Short mmCIF file of C-alpha atoms and ligand atoms in Angstrom, two decimals:
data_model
loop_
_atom_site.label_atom_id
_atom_site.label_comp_id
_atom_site.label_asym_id
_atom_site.label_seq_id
_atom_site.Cartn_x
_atom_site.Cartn_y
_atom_site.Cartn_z
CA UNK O 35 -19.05 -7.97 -25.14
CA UNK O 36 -18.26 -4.87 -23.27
CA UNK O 37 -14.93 -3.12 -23.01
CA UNK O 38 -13.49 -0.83 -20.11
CA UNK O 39 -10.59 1.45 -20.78
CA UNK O 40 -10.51 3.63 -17.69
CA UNK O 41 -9.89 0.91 -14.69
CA UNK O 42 -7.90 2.16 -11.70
CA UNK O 43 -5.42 -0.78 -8.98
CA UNK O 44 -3.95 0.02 -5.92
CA UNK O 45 -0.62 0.69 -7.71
CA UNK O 46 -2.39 4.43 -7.86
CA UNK O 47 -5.51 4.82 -6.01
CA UNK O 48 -7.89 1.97 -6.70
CA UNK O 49 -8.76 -0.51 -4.00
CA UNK O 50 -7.65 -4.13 -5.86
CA UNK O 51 -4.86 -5.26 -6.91
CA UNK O 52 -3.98 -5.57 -10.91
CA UNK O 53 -4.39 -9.05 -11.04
CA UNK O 54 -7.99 -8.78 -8.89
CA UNK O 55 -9.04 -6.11 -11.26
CA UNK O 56 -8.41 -7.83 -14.26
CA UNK O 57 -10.23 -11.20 -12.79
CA UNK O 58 -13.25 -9.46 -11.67
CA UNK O 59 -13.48 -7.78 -15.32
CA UNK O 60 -12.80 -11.64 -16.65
CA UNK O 61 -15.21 -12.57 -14.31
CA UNK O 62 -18.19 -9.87 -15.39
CA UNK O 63 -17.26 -11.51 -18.81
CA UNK O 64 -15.62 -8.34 -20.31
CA UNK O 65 -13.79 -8.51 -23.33
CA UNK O 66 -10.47 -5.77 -22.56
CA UNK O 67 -9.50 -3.85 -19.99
CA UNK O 68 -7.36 -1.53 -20.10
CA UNK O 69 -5.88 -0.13 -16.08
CA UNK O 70 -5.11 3.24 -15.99
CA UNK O 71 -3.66 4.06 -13.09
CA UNK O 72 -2.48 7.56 -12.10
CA UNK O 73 1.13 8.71 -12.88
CA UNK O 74 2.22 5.21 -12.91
CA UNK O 75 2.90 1.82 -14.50
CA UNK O 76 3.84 -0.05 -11.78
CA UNK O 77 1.14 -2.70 -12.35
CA UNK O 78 0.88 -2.80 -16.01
CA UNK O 79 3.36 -6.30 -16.04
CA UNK O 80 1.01 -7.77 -13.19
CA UNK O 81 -2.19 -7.10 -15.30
CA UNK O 82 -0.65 -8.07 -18.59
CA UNK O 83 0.58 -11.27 -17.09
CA UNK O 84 -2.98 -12.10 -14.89
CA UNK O 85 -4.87 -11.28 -18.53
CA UNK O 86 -3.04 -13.97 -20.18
CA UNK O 87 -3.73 -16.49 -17.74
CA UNK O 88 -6.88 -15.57 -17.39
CA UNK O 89 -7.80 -14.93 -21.09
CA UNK O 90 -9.30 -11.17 -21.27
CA UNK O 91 -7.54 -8.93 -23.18
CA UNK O 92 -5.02 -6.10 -21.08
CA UNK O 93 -4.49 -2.88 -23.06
CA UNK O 94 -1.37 -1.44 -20.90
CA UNK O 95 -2.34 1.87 -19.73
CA UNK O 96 -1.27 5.01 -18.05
CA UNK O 97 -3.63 8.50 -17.16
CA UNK O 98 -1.37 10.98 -16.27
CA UNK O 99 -1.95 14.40 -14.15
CA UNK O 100 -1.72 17.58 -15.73
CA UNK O 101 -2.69 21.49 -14.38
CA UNK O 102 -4.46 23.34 -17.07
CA UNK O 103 -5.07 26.87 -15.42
CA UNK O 104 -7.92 26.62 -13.13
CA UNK O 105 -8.82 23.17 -14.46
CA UNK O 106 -7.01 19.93 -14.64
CA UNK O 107 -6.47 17.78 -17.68
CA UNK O 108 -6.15 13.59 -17.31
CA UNK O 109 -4.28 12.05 -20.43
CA UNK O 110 -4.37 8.54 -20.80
CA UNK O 111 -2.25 6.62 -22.56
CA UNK O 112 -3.21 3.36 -24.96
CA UNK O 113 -0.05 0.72 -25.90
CA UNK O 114 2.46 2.51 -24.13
CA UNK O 115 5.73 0.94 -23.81
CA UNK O 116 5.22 0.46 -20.15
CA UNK O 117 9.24 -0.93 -19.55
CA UNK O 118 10.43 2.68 -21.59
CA UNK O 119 13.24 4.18 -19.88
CA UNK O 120 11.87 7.46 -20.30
CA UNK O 121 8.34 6.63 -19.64
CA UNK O 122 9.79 5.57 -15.96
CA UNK O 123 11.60 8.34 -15.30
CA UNK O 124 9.03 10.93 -15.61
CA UNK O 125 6.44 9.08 -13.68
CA UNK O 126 9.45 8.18 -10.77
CA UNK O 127 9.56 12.20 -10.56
CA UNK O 128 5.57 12.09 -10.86
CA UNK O 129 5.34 9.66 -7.72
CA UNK O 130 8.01 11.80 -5.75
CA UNK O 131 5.84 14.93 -6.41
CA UNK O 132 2.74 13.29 -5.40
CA UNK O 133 4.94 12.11 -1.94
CA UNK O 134 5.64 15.98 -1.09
CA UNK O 135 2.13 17.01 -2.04
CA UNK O 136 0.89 14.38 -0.22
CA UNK O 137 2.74 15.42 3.13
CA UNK O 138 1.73 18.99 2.26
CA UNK O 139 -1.42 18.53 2.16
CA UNK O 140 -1.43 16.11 5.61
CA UNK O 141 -0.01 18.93 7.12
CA UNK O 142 -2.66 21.95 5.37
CA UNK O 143 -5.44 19.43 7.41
CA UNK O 144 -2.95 19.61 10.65
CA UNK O 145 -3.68 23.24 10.34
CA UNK O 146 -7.42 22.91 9.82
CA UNK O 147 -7.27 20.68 13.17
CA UNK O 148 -7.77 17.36 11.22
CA UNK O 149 -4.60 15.21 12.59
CA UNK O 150 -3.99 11.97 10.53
CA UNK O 151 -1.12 10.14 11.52
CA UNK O 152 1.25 10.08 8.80
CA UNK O 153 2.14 6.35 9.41
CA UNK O 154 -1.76 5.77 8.28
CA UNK O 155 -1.88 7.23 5.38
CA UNK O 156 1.09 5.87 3.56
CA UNK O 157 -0.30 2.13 4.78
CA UNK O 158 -2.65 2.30 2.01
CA UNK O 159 -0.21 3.09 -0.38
CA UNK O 160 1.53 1.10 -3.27
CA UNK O 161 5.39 -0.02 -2.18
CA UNK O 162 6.23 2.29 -4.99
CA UNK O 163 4.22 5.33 -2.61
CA UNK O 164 1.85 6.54 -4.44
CA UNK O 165 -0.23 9.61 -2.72
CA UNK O 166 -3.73 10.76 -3.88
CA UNK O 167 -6.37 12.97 -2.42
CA UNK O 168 -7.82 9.37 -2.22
CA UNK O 169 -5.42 8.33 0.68
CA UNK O 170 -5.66 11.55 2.78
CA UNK O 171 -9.54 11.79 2.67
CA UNK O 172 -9.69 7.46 3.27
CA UNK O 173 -7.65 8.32 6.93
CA UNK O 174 -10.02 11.36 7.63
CA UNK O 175 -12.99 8.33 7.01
CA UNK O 176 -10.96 6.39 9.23
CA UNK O 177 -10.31 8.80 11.82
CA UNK O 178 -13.98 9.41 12.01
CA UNK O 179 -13.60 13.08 10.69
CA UNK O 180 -16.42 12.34 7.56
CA UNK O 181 -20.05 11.89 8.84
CA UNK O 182 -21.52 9.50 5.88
CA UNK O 183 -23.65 11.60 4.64
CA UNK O 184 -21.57 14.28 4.34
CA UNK O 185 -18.83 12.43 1.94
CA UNK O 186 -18.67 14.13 -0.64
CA UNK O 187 -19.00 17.60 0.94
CA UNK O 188 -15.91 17.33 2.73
CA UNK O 189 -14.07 15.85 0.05
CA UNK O 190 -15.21 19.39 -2.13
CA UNK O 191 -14.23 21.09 1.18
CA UNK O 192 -10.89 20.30 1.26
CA UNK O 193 -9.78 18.69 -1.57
CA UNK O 194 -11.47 20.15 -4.62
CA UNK O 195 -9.33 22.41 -6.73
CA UNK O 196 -10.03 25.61 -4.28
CA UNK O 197 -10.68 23.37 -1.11
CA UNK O 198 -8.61 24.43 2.29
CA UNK O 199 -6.12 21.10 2.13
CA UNK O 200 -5.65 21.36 -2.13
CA UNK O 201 -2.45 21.47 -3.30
CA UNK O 202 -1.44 21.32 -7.09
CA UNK O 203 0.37 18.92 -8.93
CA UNK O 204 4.35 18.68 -9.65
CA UNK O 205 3.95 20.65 -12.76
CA UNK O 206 3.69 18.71 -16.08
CA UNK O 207 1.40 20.04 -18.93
CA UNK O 208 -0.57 18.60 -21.32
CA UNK O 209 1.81 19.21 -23.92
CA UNK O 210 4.55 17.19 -21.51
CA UNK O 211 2.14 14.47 -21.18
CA UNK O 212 1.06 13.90 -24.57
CA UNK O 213 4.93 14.15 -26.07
CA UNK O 214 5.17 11.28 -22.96
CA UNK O 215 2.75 8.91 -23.61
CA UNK O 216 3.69 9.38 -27.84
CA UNK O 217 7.57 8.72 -27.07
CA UNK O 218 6.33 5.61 -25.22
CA UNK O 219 4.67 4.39 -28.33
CA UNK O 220 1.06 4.84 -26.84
CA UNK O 221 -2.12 7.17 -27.91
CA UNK O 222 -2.94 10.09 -25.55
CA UNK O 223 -6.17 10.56 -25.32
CA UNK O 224 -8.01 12.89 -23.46
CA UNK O 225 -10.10 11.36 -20.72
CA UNK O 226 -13.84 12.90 -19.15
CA UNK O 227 -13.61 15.98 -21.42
CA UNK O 228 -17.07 16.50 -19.73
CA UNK O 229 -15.60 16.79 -16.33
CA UNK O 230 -13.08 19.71 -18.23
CA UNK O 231 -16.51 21.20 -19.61
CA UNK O 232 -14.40 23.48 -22.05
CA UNK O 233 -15.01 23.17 -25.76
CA UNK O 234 -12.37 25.83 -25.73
CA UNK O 235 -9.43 23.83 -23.58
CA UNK O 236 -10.25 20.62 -25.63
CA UNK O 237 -9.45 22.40 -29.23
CA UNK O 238 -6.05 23.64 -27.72
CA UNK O 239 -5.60 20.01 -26.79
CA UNK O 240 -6.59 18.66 -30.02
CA UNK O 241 -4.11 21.33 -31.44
CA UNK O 242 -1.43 19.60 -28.99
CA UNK O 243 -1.62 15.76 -30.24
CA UNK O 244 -4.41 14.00 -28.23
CA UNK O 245 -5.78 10.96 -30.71
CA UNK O 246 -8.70 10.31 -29.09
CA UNK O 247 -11.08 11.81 -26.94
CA UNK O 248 -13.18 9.72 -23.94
CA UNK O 249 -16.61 9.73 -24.56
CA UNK O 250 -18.43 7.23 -23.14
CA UNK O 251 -18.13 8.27 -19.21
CA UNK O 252 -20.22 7.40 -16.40
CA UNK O 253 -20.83 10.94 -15.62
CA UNK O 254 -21.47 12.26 -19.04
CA UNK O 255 -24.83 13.32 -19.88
CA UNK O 256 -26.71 12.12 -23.16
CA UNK O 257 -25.97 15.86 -24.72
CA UNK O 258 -22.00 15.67 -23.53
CA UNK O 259 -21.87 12.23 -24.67
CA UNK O 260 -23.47 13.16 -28.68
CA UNK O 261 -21.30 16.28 -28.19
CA UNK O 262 -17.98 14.87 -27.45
CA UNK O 263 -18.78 11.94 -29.84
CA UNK O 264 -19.67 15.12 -32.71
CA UNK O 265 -16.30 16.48 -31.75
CA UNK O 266 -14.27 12.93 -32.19
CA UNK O 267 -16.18 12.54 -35.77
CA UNK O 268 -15.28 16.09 -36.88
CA UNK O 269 -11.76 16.32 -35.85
CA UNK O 270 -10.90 12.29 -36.38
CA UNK O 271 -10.39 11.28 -33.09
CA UNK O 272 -10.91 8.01 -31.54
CA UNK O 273 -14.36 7.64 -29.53
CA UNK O 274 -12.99 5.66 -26.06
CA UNK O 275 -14.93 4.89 -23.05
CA UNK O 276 -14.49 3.57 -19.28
CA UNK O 277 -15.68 3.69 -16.18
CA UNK O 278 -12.79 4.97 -13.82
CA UNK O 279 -13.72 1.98 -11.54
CA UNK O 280 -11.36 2.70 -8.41
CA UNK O 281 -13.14 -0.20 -6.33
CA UNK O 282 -14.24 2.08 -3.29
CA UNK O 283 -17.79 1.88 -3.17
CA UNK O 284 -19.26 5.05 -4.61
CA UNK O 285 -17.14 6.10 -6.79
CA UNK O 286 -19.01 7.32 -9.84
CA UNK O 287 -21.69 4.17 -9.38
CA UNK O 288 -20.85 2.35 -13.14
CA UNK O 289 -20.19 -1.17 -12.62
CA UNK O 290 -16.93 -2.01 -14.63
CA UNK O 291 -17.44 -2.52 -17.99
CA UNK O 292 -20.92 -0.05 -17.69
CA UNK O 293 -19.58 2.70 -20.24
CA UNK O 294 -18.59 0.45 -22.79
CA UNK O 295 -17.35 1.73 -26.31
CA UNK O 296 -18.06 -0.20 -29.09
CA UNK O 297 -15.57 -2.73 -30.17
CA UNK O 298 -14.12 -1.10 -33.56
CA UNK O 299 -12.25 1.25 -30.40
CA UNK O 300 -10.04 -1.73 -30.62
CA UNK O 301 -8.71 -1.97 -33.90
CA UNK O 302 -8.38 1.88 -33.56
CA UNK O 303 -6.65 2.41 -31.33
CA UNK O 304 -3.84 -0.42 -32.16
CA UNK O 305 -3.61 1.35 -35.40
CA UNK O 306 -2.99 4.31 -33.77
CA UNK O 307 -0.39 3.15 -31.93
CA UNK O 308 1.49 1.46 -34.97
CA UNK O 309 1.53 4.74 -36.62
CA UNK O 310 2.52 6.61 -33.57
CA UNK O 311 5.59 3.84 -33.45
CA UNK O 312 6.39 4.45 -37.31
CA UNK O 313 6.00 8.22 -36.68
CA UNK O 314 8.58 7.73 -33.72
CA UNK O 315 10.95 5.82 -36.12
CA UNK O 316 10.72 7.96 -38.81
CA UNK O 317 11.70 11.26 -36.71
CA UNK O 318 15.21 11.99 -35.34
CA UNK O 319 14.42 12.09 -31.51
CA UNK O 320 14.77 15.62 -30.58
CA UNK O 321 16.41 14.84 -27.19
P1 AMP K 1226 -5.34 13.24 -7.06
O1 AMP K 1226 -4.98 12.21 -8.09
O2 AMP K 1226 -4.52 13.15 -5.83
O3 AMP K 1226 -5.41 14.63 -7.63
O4 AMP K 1226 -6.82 12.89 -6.59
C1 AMP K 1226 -7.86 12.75 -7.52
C2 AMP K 1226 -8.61 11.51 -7.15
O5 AMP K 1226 -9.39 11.76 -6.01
C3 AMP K 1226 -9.58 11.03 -8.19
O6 AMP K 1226 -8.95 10.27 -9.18
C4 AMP K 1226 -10.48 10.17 -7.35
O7 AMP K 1226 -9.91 8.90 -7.19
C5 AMP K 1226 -10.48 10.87 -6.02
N1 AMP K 1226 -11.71 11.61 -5.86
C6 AMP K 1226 -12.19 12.60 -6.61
N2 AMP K 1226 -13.38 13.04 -6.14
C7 AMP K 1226 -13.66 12.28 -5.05
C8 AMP K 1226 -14.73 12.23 -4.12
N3 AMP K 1226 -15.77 13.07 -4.20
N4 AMP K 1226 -14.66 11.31 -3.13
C9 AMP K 1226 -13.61 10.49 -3.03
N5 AMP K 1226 -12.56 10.48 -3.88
C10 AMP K 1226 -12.59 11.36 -4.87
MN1 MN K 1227 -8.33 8.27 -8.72
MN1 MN K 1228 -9.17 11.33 -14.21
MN1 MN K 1229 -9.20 7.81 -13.63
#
């Protein structure tokens, strides 16, 4: 039975709701899900709640936003402590960054002549106001500023990392984001470390406290996939695997449940998060 670990809901950018995610994955006969929506956890009690009823098993999940230099570097987080105090404030100031990067980069289009109405884009956004590239380039769709064929083109053109409407993050690092998802009792884990494409940037993040490293991923090549899977062996990290499903249509084409790891990623990664949670007992908090 297949397993996806990298879902996204429309608390973040994805299109369904939790509960609609988790019954379509019931429904494609999966057997865990885990959503992993970013910077928040605003539907983890929805999903956990919809998986019991529905009987599929809900991993609660986070994949948080960090700025690596040039690059950018998604943790996710396994059996995190979604109610944590902590855990809420950080991604409360995540959201409120996203908000102000969100209405900075509305108004970067205003000044390449691309007028969305504000009022639009935050209609397709979570109550809590989550803001993604996703939203801003959805109302340019809308507004009829994206010929179809030229989708993705204009999404590189303005929203990839140097693109005319790109603005960075509110500043967290790795480092943040890993100590985050660990004081929240979860396993960081470094997701698409083929979309990072640097061996050199995944060491330092291995070095940092990621547990596991993503390695079945729809756009992962054979050779990235025996690579990364050679680099979870060595160093003994946990081999995970999802689809990033957001629900859009196009997306990165994997039905849910498509990249599947096998099913020992389970067990693992429960064990991991008992010894993170004895770890976390064991240690004086530093703050
Ligand atoms: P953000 O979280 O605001 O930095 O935006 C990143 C998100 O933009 C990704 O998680 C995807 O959901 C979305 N995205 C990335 N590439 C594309 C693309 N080519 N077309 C549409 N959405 C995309
Ligand atoms: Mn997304
Ligand atoms: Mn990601
Ligand atoms: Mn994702």
């Amino acid at each position: 039975m297949a397993i996806d670990l990298h879902v996204h809901s429309n608390a973040s950018d994805g299109a369904k709701s939790p509960r609609e995610v988790v019954g379509a994955a019931a429904g494609l006969g999966l057997q865990a899900i885990s959503i992993t929506d970013h910077d928040t956890v605003a539907g983890q009690a929805e999903a956990l709640t919809a998986g019991r009823e529905l009987g599929i098993r809900v991993i609660p999940g986070i994949e948080i936003s960090a700025d690596v230099r040039r690059a950018e570097a998604h943790i996710l987080g396994y059996h995190i402590d979604f109610a944590s105090d902590k855990l809420l404030t950080l991604t409360r100031r995540l959201i409120e960054g996203r908000i102000r990067r969100g209405r900075r980069m509305f108004d970067l289009l205003r000044d390449y002549g691309i007028k969305l109405e504000w009022n639009e884009v935050v209609k397709g956004a979570s109550p809590e106001g989550f803001i993604g590239r996703g939203h801003l380039f959805r109302s340019m769709i809308a507004a009829g500023y994206v010929p179809a064929a030229k989708n993705r083109e204009v999404f590189l053109k303005y929203f990839a990392k140097d693109g005319l409407a790109y603005v960075e993050h509110f500043y967290i690092t790795p480092r943040e984001a890993i100590l985050a998802v660990r004081e929240a009792g979860g396993v960081p884990v470094l997701a698409h470390p083929g979309r990072m494409n640097d061996d050199g940037a995944i060491y330092e993040l291995i070095g940092k406290g990621i547990m596991g490293l993503e390695v079945f991923y729809p756009s992962h090549t054979p050779q990235q996939q025996a690579h990364y899977l050679a680099m979870a062996r060595r160093f003994g990290l946990i081999a995970t695997g999802g689809t990033d499903y957001h629900g859009h249509g196009g997306d990165m084409g994997a039905p849910m449940g498509g990249c599947s790891p096998p099913e020992e990623v389970l067990d693992q990664l429960r064990l991991a998060a008992e010894e993170v949670r004895r770890r976390k007992n064991r240690e004086p908090s530093a703050h």
